[in-house]
XYZ file of C-alpha atoms in Angstrom:
266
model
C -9.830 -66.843 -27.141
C -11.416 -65.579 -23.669
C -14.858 -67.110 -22.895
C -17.117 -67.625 -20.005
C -14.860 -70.094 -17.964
C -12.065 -67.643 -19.018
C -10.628 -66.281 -15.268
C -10.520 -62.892 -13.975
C -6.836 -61.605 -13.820
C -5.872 -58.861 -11.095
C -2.225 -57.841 -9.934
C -0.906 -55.777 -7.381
C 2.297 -54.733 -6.571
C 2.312 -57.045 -3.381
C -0.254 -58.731 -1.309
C -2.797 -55.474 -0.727
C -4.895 -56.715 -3.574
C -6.246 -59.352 -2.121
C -8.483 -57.169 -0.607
C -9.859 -56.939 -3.951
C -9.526 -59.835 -5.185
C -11.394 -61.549 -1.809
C -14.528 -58.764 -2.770
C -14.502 -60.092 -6.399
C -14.795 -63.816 -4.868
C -17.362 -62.794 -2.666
C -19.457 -61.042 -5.325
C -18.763 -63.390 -7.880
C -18.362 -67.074 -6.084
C -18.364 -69.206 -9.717
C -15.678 -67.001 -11.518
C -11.938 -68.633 -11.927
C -9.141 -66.049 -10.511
C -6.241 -65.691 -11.332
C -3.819 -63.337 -8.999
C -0.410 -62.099 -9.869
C 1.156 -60.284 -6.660
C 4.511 -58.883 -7.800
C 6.073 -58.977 -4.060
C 10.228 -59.009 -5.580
C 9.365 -55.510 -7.095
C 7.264 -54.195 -4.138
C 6.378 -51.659 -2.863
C 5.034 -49.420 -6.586
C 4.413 -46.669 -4.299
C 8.113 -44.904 -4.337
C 8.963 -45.897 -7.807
C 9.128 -43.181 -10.984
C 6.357 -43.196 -13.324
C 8.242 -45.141 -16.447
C 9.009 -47.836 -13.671
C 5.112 -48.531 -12.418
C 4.434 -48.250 -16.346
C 6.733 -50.875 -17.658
C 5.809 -52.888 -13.916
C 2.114 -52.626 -15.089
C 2.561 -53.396 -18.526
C 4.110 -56.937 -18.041
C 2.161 -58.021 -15.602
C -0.910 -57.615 -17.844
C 0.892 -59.459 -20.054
C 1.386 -62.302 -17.549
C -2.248 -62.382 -17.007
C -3.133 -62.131 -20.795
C -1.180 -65.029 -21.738
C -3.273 -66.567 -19.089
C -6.075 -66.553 -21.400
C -8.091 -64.350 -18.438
C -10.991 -62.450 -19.862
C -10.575 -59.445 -18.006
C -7.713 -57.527 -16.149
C -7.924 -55.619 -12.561
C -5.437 -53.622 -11.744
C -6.007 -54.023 -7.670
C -3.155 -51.750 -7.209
C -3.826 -47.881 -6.915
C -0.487 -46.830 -7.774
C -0.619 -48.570 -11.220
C -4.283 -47.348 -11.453
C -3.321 -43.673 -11.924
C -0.214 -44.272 -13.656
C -1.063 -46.790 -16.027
C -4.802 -47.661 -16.092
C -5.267 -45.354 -19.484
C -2.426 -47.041 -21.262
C -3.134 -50.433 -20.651
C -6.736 -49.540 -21.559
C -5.582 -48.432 -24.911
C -3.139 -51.530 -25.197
C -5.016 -54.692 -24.206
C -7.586 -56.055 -26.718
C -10.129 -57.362 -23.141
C -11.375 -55.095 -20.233
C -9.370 -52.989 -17.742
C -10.786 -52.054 -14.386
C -8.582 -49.811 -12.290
C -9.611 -49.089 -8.564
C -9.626 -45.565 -8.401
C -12.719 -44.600 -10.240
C -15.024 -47.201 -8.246
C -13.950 -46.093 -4.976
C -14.669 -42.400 -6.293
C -18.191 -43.053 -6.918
C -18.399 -44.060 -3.675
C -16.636 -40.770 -1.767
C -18.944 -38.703 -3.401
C -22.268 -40.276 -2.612
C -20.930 -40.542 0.685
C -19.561 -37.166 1.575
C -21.885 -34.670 2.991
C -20.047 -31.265 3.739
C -18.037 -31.962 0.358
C -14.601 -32.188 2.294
C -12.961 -35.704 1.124
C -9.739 -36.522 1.983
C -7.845 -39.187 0.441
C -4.750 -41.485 1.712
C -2.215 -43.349 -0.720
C 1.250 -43.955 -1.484
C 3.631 -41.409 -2.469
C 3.263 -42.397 -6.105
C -0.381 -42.280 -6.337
C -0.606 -39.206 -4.365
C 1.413 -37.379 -6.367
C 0.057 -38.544 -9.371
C -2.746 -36.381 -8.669
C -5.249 -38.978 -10.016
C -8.157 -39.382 -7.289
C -7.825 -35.413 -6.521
C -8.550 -34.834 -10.784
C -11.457 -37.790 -10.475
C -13.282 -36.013 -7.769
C -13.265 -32.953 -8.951
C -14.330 -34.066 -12.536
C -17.107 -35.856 -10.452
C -18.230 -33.068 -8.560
C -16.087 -29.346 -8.969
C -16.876 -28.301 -5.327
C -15.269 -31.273 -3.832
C -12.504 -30.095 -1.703
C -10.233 -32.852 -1.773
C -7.400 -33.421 1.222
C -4.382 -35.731 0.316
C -1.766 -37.553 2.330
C 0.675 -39.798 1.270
C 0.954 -42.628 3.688
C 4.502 -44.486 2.976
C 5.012 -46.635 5.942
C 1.418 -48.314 5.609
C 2.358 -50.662 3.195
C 5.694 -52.141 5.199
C 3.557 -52.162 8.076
C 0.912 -54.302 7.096
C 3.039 -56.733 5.165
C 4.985 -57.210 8.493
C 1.638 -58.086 9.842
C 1.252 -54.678 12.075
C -1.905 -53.713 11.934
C -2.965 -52.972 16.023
C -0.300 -52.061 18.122
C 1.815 -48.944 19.620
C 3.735 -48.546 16.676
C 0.380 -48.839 14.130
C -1.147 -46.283 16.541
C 2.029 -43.468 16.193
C 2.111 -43.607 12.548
C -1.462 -43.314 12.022
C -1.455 -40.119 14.429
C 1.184 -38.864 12.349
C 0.065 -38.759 9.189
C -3.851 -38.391 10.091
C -3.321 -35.416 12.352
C -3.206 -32.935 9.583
C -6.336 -34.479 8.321
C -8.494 -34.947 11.405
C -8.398 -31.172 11.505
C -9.251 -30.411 8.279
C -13.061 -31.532 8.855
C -13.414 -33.906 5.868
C -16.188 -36.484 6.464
C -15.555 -38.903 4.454
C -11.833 -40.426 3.881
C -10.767 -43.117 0.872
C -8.383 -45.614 1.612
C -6.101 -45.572 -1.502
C -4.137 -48.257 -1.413
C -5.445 -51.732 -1.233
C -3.485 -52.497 1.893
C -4.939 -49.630 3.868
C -8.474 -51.799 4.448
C -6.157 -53.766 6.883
C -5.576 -50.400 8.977
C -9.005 -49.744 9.123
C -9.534 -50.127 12.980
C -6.442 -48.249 13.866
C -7.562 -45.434 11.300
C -11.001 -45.571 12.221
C -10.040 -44.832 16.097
C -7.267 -42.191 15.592
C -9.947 -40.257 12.836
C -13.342 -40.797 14.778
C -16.741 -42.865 13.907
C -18.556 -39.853 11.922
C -15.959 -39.911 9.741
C -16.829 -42.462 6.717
C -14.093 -44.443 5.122
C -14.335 -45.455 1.596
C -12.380 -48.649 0.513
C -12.991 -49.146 -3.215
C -12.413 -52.886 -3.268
C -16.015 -53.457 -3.065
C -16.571 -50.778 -5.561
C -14.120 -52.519 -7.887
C -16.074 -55.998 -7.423
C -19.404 -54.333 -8.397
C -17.641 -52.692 -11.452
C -16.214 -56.321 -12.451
C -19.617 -57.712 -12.169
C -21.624 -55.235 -14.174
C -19.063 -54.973 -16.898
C -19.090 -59.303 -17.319
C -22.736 -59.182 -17.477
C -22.793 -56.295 -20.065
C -19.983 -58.212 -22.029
C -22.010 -61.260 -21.186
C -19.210 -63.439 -20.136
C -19.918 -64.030 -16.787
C -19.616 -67.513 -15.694
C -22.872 -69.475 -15.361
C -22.127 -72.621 -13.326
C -19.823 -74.354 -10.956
C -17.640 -73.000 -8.312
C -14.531 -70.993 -8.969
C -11.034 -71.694 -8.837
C -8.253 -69.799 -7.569
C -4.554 -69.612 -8.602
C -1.584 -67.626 -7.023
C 1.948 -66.366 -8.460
C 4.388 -64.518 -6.875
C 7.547 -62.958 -7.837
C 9.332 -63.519 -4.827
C 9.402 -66.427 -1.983
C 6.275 -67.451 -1.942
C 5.832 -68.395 1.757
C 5.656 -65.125 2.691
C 2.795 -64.658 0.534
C 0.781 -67.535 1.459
C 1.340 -66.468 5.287
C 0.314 -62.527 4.457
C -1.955 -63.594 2.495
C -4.021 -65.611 4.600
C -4.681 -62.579 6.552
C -6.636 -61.486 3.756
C -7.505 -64.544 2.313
C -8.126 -66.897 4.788
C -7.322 -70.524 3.581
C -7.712 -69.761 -0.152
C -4.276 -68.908 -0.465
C -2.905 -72.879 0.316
C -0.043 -72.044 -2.629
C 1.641 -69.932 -4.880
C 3.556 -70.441 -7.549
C 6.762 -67.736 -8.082
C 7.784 -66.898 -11.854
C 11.099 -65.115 -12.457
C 11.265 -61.646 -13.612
């Protein structure tokens, strides 16, 4: 039985949801978390569509049997795979990332050119291109999968030569395209931002939906009214893999919240 002191339960494929996760904490300091990064199975990005369904379906699972009182799926490629099904399938709240970080691209945009950046999976799943257009038909929507982002900023390269080529690579395409406004679809992609930022230009506006997502947690506690009240939350890790790793990654995003983690076999 969820309640008030019930925690919030996100996953991710990895460690890029602790982008999301660390916007949640901000906007919502009392609330217990409870963060399931599923780093042996990583990256969801390249997998088939069963694969990030059956992925996405036990790690809510995991969570529920937590007892949390709410599940956010923090990672984009399970968002357009999966988000609907799990929606369907758990008896508490779902909050994907895609939708919030939609809302956001098209109060943003200007000229009604967005382009949007993910992993092969969610790109081809066609997901944010179908969202903005349902938002707004005249949306012209630009989309580039981005593999080697991921592997790059869970080796810890985000700012160097190497950071630099790939972003010129895959951006080039859309730096001529004239979009002003660009979402970062993947949760590790916030980590690129300076790198992207320089190779795309400052008039371009980037859109990372974490903080979105946080704001959509929020509102949908208070309207379920089971948003904790009192005292300061508390924050619990598990991994599927070594969890050193983890904890070092993860303090990139984290800071010193992430002092442990505890790995469960899959």
């Amino acid at each position: 039985m969820t309640n008030q002191n019930s925690a919030i339960g996100v996953f991710d494929s990895g460690i890029g949801g602790l982008t999301v996760l660390h916007q949640i904490i901000e906007a919502l300091p009392r609330e217990n978390t409870v963060y399931l990064g599923d780093t042996a199975r990583a990256p969801y990005g390249t997998k088939s569509v069963e694969t990030v369904l059956r992925y996405s379906f036990e790690n809510s699972e995991f969570l529920v049997e937590k007892g949390v009182k709410l599940v956010v799926v923090a990672c984009n490629t399970s968002t357009a795979i999966a988000l609907g099904h799990l929606k369907v399938e758990l008896s508490i709240p779902v909050i994907g990332v895609i939708e919030p970080g939609v809302r956001r691209a098209i109060k943003s945009t200007k000229n009604k050119k967005v382009g949007v950046i993910g992993t092969e999976a969610t790109i081809q799943s066609g997901a944010y291109t179908r969202a903005l257009k349902a938002a707004d038909p005249d949306i012209e929507v630009y989309s580039r999968a981005c593999p080697l982002f991921v592997p790059l900023v869970e080796e810890g390269w985000t700012d160097n030569e190497v950071v630099e080529m790939t972003v010129k690579a895959y951006l080039g395409s859309l730096k001529q395209s004239g979009i002003d406004t660009l979402i970062l679809g993947c949760t590790h992609y916030p980590l690129l931002k300076k790198a992207i930022r320089k190779f795309i230009g400052s008039s371009v506006r980037l859109v990372d939906s974490a903080e979105e997502t946080a704001k959509e947690v929020q509102s949908t506690l208070k309207i379920a009214a089971i948003i904790r009240k009192t005292g300061k939350g508390a924050h619990s890790f598990f991994v599927t893999d070594a969890p050193d790793r983890f904890i070092k990654v993860g303090r990139r995003f984290l800071g010193e919240k992430v002092e442990s983690a505890v790995r469960i076999e899959r």
